[in-house]
């Protein structure tokens, strides 16, 4: 049976993710932030933050105090919170994203 997006499929050590997908994280994060073009000091929410590659780049761009991040994976959310301690990082699942969301 195929697992849902909030299943245990991301209940992995953060280091394993870093070695696999995460190695592309910093460059992808910078490109995404540039593309979205939000003004400095914007408050941002990173949904599906994983171990925090994009969250870290958002903290650098907008200030960690302006960054919130959520992920259903306990290990990923914990790693993200440890890596960006001034951001508001929580274990949570996105169940519905408004259609007006530009992403
Ligand atoms: C491909 S990873 C992206 C990680 C991160 N954004 C980064 O910069 O590397 C996708 C993440 O989305 C999370 N995720 C999956 N379903 C979700 C949901 N319904 N709500 C929030 N996060 C979810 C997973 O736990 C996983 O950490």
mmCIF file with all atom_site columns, C-alpha atoms and ligand atoms in Angstrom:
data_model
loop_
_atom_site.group_PDB
_atom_site.id
_atom_site.type_symbol
_atom_site.label_atom_id
_atom_site.label_alt_id
_atom_site.label_comp_id
_atom_site.label_asym_id
_atom_site.label_entity_id
_atom_site.label_seq_id
_atom_site.pdbx_PDB_ins_code
_atom_site.Cartn_x
_atom_site.Cartn_y
_atom_site.Cartn_z
_atom_site.occupancy
_atom_site.B_iso_or_equiv
_atom_site.pdbx_formal_charge
_atom_site.auth_seq_id
_atom_site.auth_comp_id
_atom_site.auth_asym_id
_atom_site.auth_atom_id
_atom_site.pdbx_PDB_model_num
ATOM   1   C CA  . UNK A 1 1   ? 0.000  0.000  0.000  1.00 0.00 ? 1   UNK A CA  1
ATOM   2   C CA  . UNK A 1 2   ? 1.270  3.456  -0.905 1.00 0.00 ? 2   UNK A CA  1
ATOM   3   C CA  . UNK A 1 3   ? 2.035  5.623  2.103  1.00 0.00 ? 3   UNK A CA  1
ATOM   4   C CA  . UNK A 1 4   ? 0.445  9.052  2.503  1.00 0.00 ? 4   UNK A CA  1
ATOM   5   C CA  . UNK A 1 5   ? 2.514  12.238 2.674  1.00 0.00 ? 5   UNK A CA  1
ATOM   6   C CA  . UNK A 1 6   ? 2.254  12.456 6.455  1.00 0.00 ? 6   UNK A CA  1
ATOM   7   C CA  . UNK A 1 7   ? 3.212  8.835  6.908  1.00 0.00 ? 7   UNK A CA  1
ATOM   8   C CA  . UNK A 1 8   ? 6.390  7.510  8.452  1.00 0.00 ? 8   UNK A CA  1
ATOM   9   C CA  . UNK A 1 9   ? 8.267  7.758  5.132  1.00 0.00 ? 9   UNK A CA  1
ATOM   10  C CA  . UNK A 1 10  ? 10.254 10.757 6.406  1.00 0.00 ? 10  UNK A CA  1
ATOM   11  C CA  . UNK A 1 11  ? 10.873 9.364  9.894  1.00 0.00 ? 11  UNK A CA  1
ATOM   12  C CA  . UNK A 1 12  ? 14.579 9.066  9.069  1.00 0.00 ? 12  UNK A CA  1
ATOM   13  C CA  . UNK A 1 13  ? 17.729 10.482 10.637 1.00 0.00 ? 13  UNK A CA  1
ATOM   14  C CA  . UNK A 1 14  ? 18.351 14.014 9.370  1.00 0.00 ? 14  UNK A CA  1
ATOM   15  C CA  . UNK A 1 15  ? 21.908 13.063 8.343  1.00 0.00 ? 15  UNK A CA  1
ATOM   16  C CA  . UNK A 1 16  ? 20.587 10.456 5.888  1.00 0.00 ? 16  UNK A CA  1
ATOM   17  C CA  . UNK A 1 17  ? 18.451 13.120 4.203  1.00 0.00 ? 17  UNK A CA  1
ATOM   18  C CA  . UNK A 1 18  ? 21.370 15.574 4.177  1.00 0.00 ? 18  UNK A CA  1
ATOM   19  C CA  . UNK A 1 19  ? 23.541 13.085 2.260  1.00 0.00 ? 19  UNK A CA  1
ATOM   20  C CA  . UNK A 1 20  ? 20.811 12.306 -0.279 1.00 0.00 ? 20  UNK A CA  1
ATOM   21  C CA  . UNK A 1 21  ? 18.449 15.161 -1.261 1.00 0.00 ? 21  UNK A CA  1
ATOM   22  C CA  . UNK A 1 22  ? 19.873 17.654 1.179  1.00 0.00 ? 22  UNK A CA  1
ATOM   23  C CA  . UNK A 1 23  ? 23.135 18.153 -0.679 1.00 0.00 ? 23  UNK A CA  1
ATOM   24  C CA  . UNK A 1 24  ? 21.199 20.191 -3.264 1.00 0.00 ? 24  UNK A CA  1
ATOM   25  C CA  . UNK A 1 25  ? 19.404 22.137 -0.544 1.00 0.00 ? 25  UNK A CA  1
ATOM   26  C CA  . UNK A 1 26  ? 21.456 25.303 -0.171 1.00 0.00 ? 26  UNK A CA  1
ATOM   27  C CA  . UNK A 1 27  ? 21.577 26.156 -3.884 1.00 0.00 ? 27  UNK A CA  1
ATOM   28  C CA  . UNK A 1 28  ? 17.888 25.290 -4.409 1.00 0.00 ? 28  UNK A CA  1
ATOM   29  C CA  . UNK A 1 29  ? 16.913 27.317 -1.354 1.00 0.00 ? 29  UNK A CA  1
ATOM   30  C CA  . UNK A 1 30  ? 18.784 30.392 -2.528 1.00 0.00 ? 30  UNK A CA  1
ATOM   31  C CA  . UNK A 1 31  ? 17.211 30.143 -6.007 1.00 0.00 ? 31  UNK A CA  1
ATOM   32  C CA  . UNK A 1 32  ? 13.712 29.757 -4.557 1.00 0.00 ? 32  UNK A CA  1
ATOM   33  C CA  . UNK A 1 33  ? 14.065 32.724 -2.223 1.00 0.00 ? 33  UNK A CA  1
ATOM   34  C CA  . UNK A 1 34  ? 15.368 34.861 -5.072 1.00 0.00 ? 34  UNK A CA  1
ATOM   35  C CA  . UNK A 1 35  ? 12.513 33.747 -7.357 1.00 0.00 ? 35  UNK A CA  1
ATOM   36  C CA  . UNK A 1 36  ? 9.786  34.515 -4.805 1.00 0.00 ? 36  UNK A CA  1
ATOM   37  C CA  . UNK A 1 37  ? 11.242 37.957 -4.218 1.00 0.00 ? 37  UNK A CA  1
ATOM   38  C CA  . UNK A 1 38  ? 9.795  38.765 -0.810 1.00 0.00 ? 38  UNK A CA  1
ATOM   39  C CA  . UNK A 1 39  ? 10.983 42.016 0.782  1.00 0.00 ? 39  UNK A CA  1
ATOM   40  C CA  . UNK A 1 40  ? 13.560 41.888 3.613  1.00 0.00 ? 40  UNK A CA  1
ATOM   41  C CA  . UNK A 1 41  ? 12.003 41.351 7.029  1.00 0.00 ? 41  UNK A CA  1
ATOM   42  C CA  . UNK A 1 42  ? 9.062  39.312 5.659  1.00 0.00 ? 42  UNK A CA  1
ATOM   43  C CA  . UNK A 1 43  ? 7.558  36.672 7.959  1.00 0.00 ? 43  UNK A CA  1
ATOM   44  C CA  . UNK A 1 44  ? 7.719  33.286 6.300  1.00 0.00 ? 44  UNK A CA  1
ATOM   45  C CA  . UNK A 1 45  ? 6.364  29.801 6.993  1.00 0.00 ? 45  UNK A CA  1
ATOM   46  C CA  . UNK A 1 46  ? 8.291  26.797 5.680  1.00 0.00 ? 46  UNK A CA  1
ATOM   47  C CA  . UNK A 1 47  ? 5.782  23.938 5.304  1.00 0.00 ? 47  UNK A CA  1
ATOM   48  C CA  . UNK A 1 48  ? 7.570  20.601 5.048  1.00 0.00 ? 48  UNK A CA  1
ATOM   49  C CA  . UNK A 1 49  ? 10.825 22.002 6.376  1.00 0.00 ? 49  UNK A CA  1
ATOM   50  C CA  . UNK A 1 50  ? 12.573 18.643 6.699  1.00 0.00 ? 50  UNK A CA  1
ATOM   51  C CA  . UNK A 1 51  ? 15.916 18.935 8.512  1.00 0.00 ? 51  UNK A CA  1
ATOM   52  C CA  . UNK A 1 52  ? 16.045 22.638 7.669  1.00 0.00 ? 52  UNK A CA  1
ATOM   53  C CA  . UNK A 1 53  ? 17.942 23.360 4.465  1.00 0.00 ? 53  UNK A CA  1
ATOM   54  C CA  . UNK A 1 54  ? 15.405 25.905 3.219  1.00 0.00 ? 54  UNK A CA  1
ATOM   55  C CA  . UNK A 1 55  ? 14.643 27.060 6.760  1.00 0.00 ? 55  UNK A CA  1
ATOM   56  C CA  . UNK A 1 56  ? 18.301 27.966 7.298  1.00 0.00 ? 56  UNK A CA  1
ATOM   57  C CA  . UNK A 1 57  ? 18.388 29.954 4.057  1.00 0.00 ? 57  UNK A CA  1
ATOM   58  C CA  . UNK A 1 58  ? 15.139 31.713 5.015  1.00 0.00 ? 58  UNK A CA  1
ATOM   59  C CA  . UNK A 1 59  ? 16.629 32.587 8.405  1.00 0.00 ? 59  UNK A CA  1
ATOM   60  C CA  . UNK A 1 60  ? 19.670 34.069 6.683  1.00 0.00 ? 60  UNK A CA  1
ATOM   61  C CA  . UNK A 1 61  ? 17.509 36.073 4.270  1.00 0.00 ? 61  UNK A CA  1
ATOM   62  C CA  . UNK A 1 62  ? 14.751 37.290 6.589  1.00 0.00 ? 62  UNK A CA  1
ATOM   63  C CA  . UNK A 1 63  ? 16.079 36.810 10.117 1.00 0.00 ? 63  UNK A CA  1
ATOM   64  C CA  . UNK A 1 64  ? 15.469 33.648 12.149 1.00 0.00 ? 64  UNK A CA  1
ATOM   65  C CA  . UNK A 1 65  ? 12.893 35.415 14.313 1.00 0.00 ? 65  UNK A CA  1
ATOM   66  C CA  . UNK A 1 66  ? 10.742 35.921 11.205 1.00 0.00 ? 66  UNK A CA  1
ATOM   67  C CA  . UNK A 1 67  ? 10.781 32.237 10.278 1.00 0.00 ? 67  UNK A CA  1
ATOM   68  C CA  . UNK A 1 68  ? 8.319  29.520 11.281 1.00 0.00 ? 68  UNK A CA  1
ATOM   69  C CA  . UNK A 1 69  ? 8.666  25.949 10.070 1.00 0.00 ? 69  UNK A CA  1
ATOM   70  C CA  . UNK A 1 70  ? 6.616  22.760 10.336 1.00 0.00 ? 70  UNK A CA  1
ATOM   71  C CA  . UNK A 1 71  ? 7.164  19.135 9.456  1.00 0.00 ? 71  UNK A CA  1
ATOM   72  C CA  . UNK A 1 72  ? 5.302  15.963 10.499 1.00 0.00 ? 72  UNK A CA  1
ATOM   73  C CA  . UNK A 1 73  ? 8.570  14.045 10.905 1.00 0.00 ? 73  UNK A CA  1
ATOM   74  C CA  . UNK A 1 74  ? 9.818  14.142 14.479 1.00 0.00 ? 74  UNK A CA  1
ATOM   75  C CA  . UNK A 1 75  ? 13.511 13.591 13.615 1.00 0.00 ? 75  UNK A CA  1
ATOM   76  C CA  . UNK A 1 76  ? 13.420 16.192 10.836 1.00 0.00 ? 76  UNK A CA  1
ATOM   77  C CA  . UNK A 1 77  ? 11.610 18.835 12.893 1.00 0.00 ? 77  UNK A CA  1
ATOM   78  C CA  . UNK A 1 78  ? 13.977 18.244 15.807 1.00 0.00 ? 78  UNK A CA  1
ATOM   79  C CA  . UNK A 1 79  ? 17.052 18.612 13.586 1.00 0.00 ? 79  UNK A CA  1
ATOM   80  C CA  . UNK A 1 80  ? 15.607 21.765 12.024 1.00 0.00 ? 80  UNK A CA  1
ATOM   81  C CA  . UNK A 1 81  ? 14.939 23.268 15.461 1.00 0.00 ? 81  UNK A CA  1
ATOM   82  C CA  . UNK A 1 82  ? 18.468 22.470 16.610 1.00 0.00 ? 82  UNK A CA  1
ATOM   83  C CA  . UNK A 1 83  ? 20.018 23.921 13.459 1.00 0.00 ? 83  UNK A CA  1
ATOM   84  C CA  . UNK A 1 84  ? 17.992 27.152 13.548 1.00 0.00 ? 84  UNK A CA  1
ATOM   85  C CA  . UNK A 1 85  ? 17.216 27.605 17.258 1.00 0.00 ? 85  UNK A CA  1
ATOM   86  C CA  . UNK A 1 86  ? 15.763 31.097 16.915 1.00 0.00 ? 86  UNK A CA  1
ATOM   87  C CA  . UNK A 1 87  ? 13.145 29.985 14.396 1.00 0.00 ? 87  UNK A CA  1
ATOM   88  C CA  . UNK A 1 88  ? 9.747  28.706 15.561 1.00 0.00 ? 88  UNK A CA  1
ATOM   89  C CA  . UNK A 1 89  ? 9.915  25.049 14.505 1.00 0.00 ? 89  UNK A CA  1
ATOM   90  C CA  . UNK A 1 90  ? 7.082  22.645 15.270 1.00 0.00 ? 90  UNK A CA  1
ATOM   91  C CA  . UNK A 1 91  ? 5.924  19.140 14.447 1.00 0.00 ? 91  UNK A CA  1
ATOM   92  C CA  . UNK A 1 92  ? 2.762  19.661 12.385 1.00 0.00 ? 92  UNK A CA  1
ATOM   93  C CA  . UNK A 1 93  ? 1.008  18.386 9.264  1.00 0.00 ? 93  UNK A CA  1
ATOM   94  C CA  . UNK A 1 94  ? -0.356 20.571 6.496  1.00 0.00 ? 94  UNK A CA  1
ATOM   95  C CA  . UNK A 1 95  ? -3.752 19.121 5.628  1.00 0.00 ? 95  UNK A CA  1
ATOM   96  C CA  . UNK A 1 96  ? -4.998 21.836 3.270  1.00 0.00 ? 96  UNK A CA  1
ATOM   97  C CA  . UNK A 1 97  ? -3.257 24.631 1.411  1.00 0.00 ? 97  UNK A CA  1
ATOM   98  C CA  . UNK A 1 98  ? -5.545 27.406 0.139  1.00 0.00 ? 98  UNK A CA  1
ATOM   99  C CA  . UNK A 1 99  ? -5.965 27.509 -3.634 1.00 0.00 ? 99  UNK A CA  1
ATOM   100 C CA  . UNK A 1 100 ? -4.841 31.136 -3.585 1.00 0.00 ? 100 UNK A CA  1
ATOM   101 C CA  . UNK A 1 101 ? -1.377 30.089 -2.460 1.00 0.00 ? 101 UNK A CA  1
ATOM   102 C CA  . UNK A 1 102 ? 0.971  31.179 -5.302 1.00 0.00 ? 102 UNK A CA  1
ATOM   103 C CA  . UNK A 1 103 ? 3.210  28.142 -4.881 1.00 0.00 ? 103 UNK A CA  1
HETATM 104 C C1  . LIG B 2 .   ? 11.493 16.625 -0.005 1.00 0.00 ? 1   LIG B C1  1
HETATM 105 S S1  . LIG B 2 .   ? 11.390 17.015 1.717  1.00 0.00 ? 1   LIG B S1  1
HETATM 106 C C2  . LIG B 2 .   ? 11.789 18.752 1.709  1.00 0.00 ? 1   LIG B C2  1
HETATM 107 C C3  . LIG B 2 .   ? 12.571 19.163 2.934  1.00 0.00 ? 1   LIG B C3  1
HETATM 108 C C4  . LIG B 2 .   ? 13.004 20.621 3.063  1.00 0.00 ? 1   LIG B C4  1
HETATM 109 N N1  . LIG B 2 .   ? 12.029 21.574 2.585  1.00 0.00 ? 1   LIG B N1  1
HETATM 110 C C5  . LIG B 2 .   ? 14.371 20.951 2.513  1.00 0.00 ? 1   LIG B C5  1
HETATM 111 O O1  . LIG B 2 .   ? 14.666 22.131 2.342  1.00 0.00 ? 1   LIG B O1  1
HETATM 112 O O2  . LIG B 2 .   ? 15.176 20.043 2.271  1.00 0.00 ? 1   LIG B O2  1
HETATM 113 C C6  . LIG B 2 .   ? 9.621  17.034 1.995  1.00 0.00 ? 1   LIG B C6  1
HETATM 114 C C7  . LIG B 2 .   ? 9.242  17.250 3.450  1.00 0.00 ? 1   LIG B C7  1
HETATM 115 O O3  . LIG B 2 .   ? 7.832  17.456 3.526  1.00 0.00 ? 1   LIG B O3  1
HETATM 116 C C8  . LIG B 2 .   ? 7.347  16.852 4.706  1.00 0.00 ? 1   LIG B C8  1
HETATM 117 N N2  . LIG B 2 .   ? 5.902  16.622 4.553  1.00 0.00 ? 1   LIG B N2  1
HETATM 118 C C9  . LIG B 2 .   ? 5.290  15.614 3.895  1.00 0.00 ? 1   LIG B C9  1
HETATM 119 N N3  . LIG B 2 .   ? 3.940  15.738 3.982  1.00 0.00 ? 1   LIG B N3  1
HETATM 120 C C10 . LIG B 2 .   ? 3.696  16.871 4.690  1.00 0.00 ? 1   LIG B C10 1
HETATM 121 C C11 . LIG B 2 .   ? 2.506  17.554 5.118  1.00 0.00 ? 1   LIG B C11 1
HETATM 122 N N4  . LIG B 2 .   ? 1.295  17.084 4.827  1.00 0.00 ? 1   LIG B N4  1
HETATM 123 N N5  . LIG B 2 .   ? 2.644  18.683 5.858  1.00 0.00 ? 1   LIG B N5  1
HETATM 124 C C12 . LIG B 2 .   ? 3.876  19.184 6.144  1.00 0.00 ? 1   LIG B C12 1
HETATM 125 N N6  . LIG B 2 .   ? 5.041  18.588 5.775  1.00 0.00 ? 1   LIG B N6  1
HETATM 126 C C13 . LIG B 2 .   ? 4.949  17.446 5.053  1.00 0.00 ? 1   LIG B C13 1
HETATM 127 C C14 . LIG B 2 .   ? 8.179  15.594 4.863  1.00 0.00 ? 1   LIG B C14 1
HETATM 128 O O4  . LIG B 2 .   ? 8.194  15.098 6.200  1.00 0.00 ? 1   LIG B O4  1
HETATM 129 C C15 . LIG B 2 .   ? 9.555  16.075 4.376  1.00 0.00 ? 1   LIG B C15 1
HETATM 130 O O5  . LIG B 2 .   ? 10.364 16.497 5.443  1.00 0.00 ? 1   LIG B O5  1
#
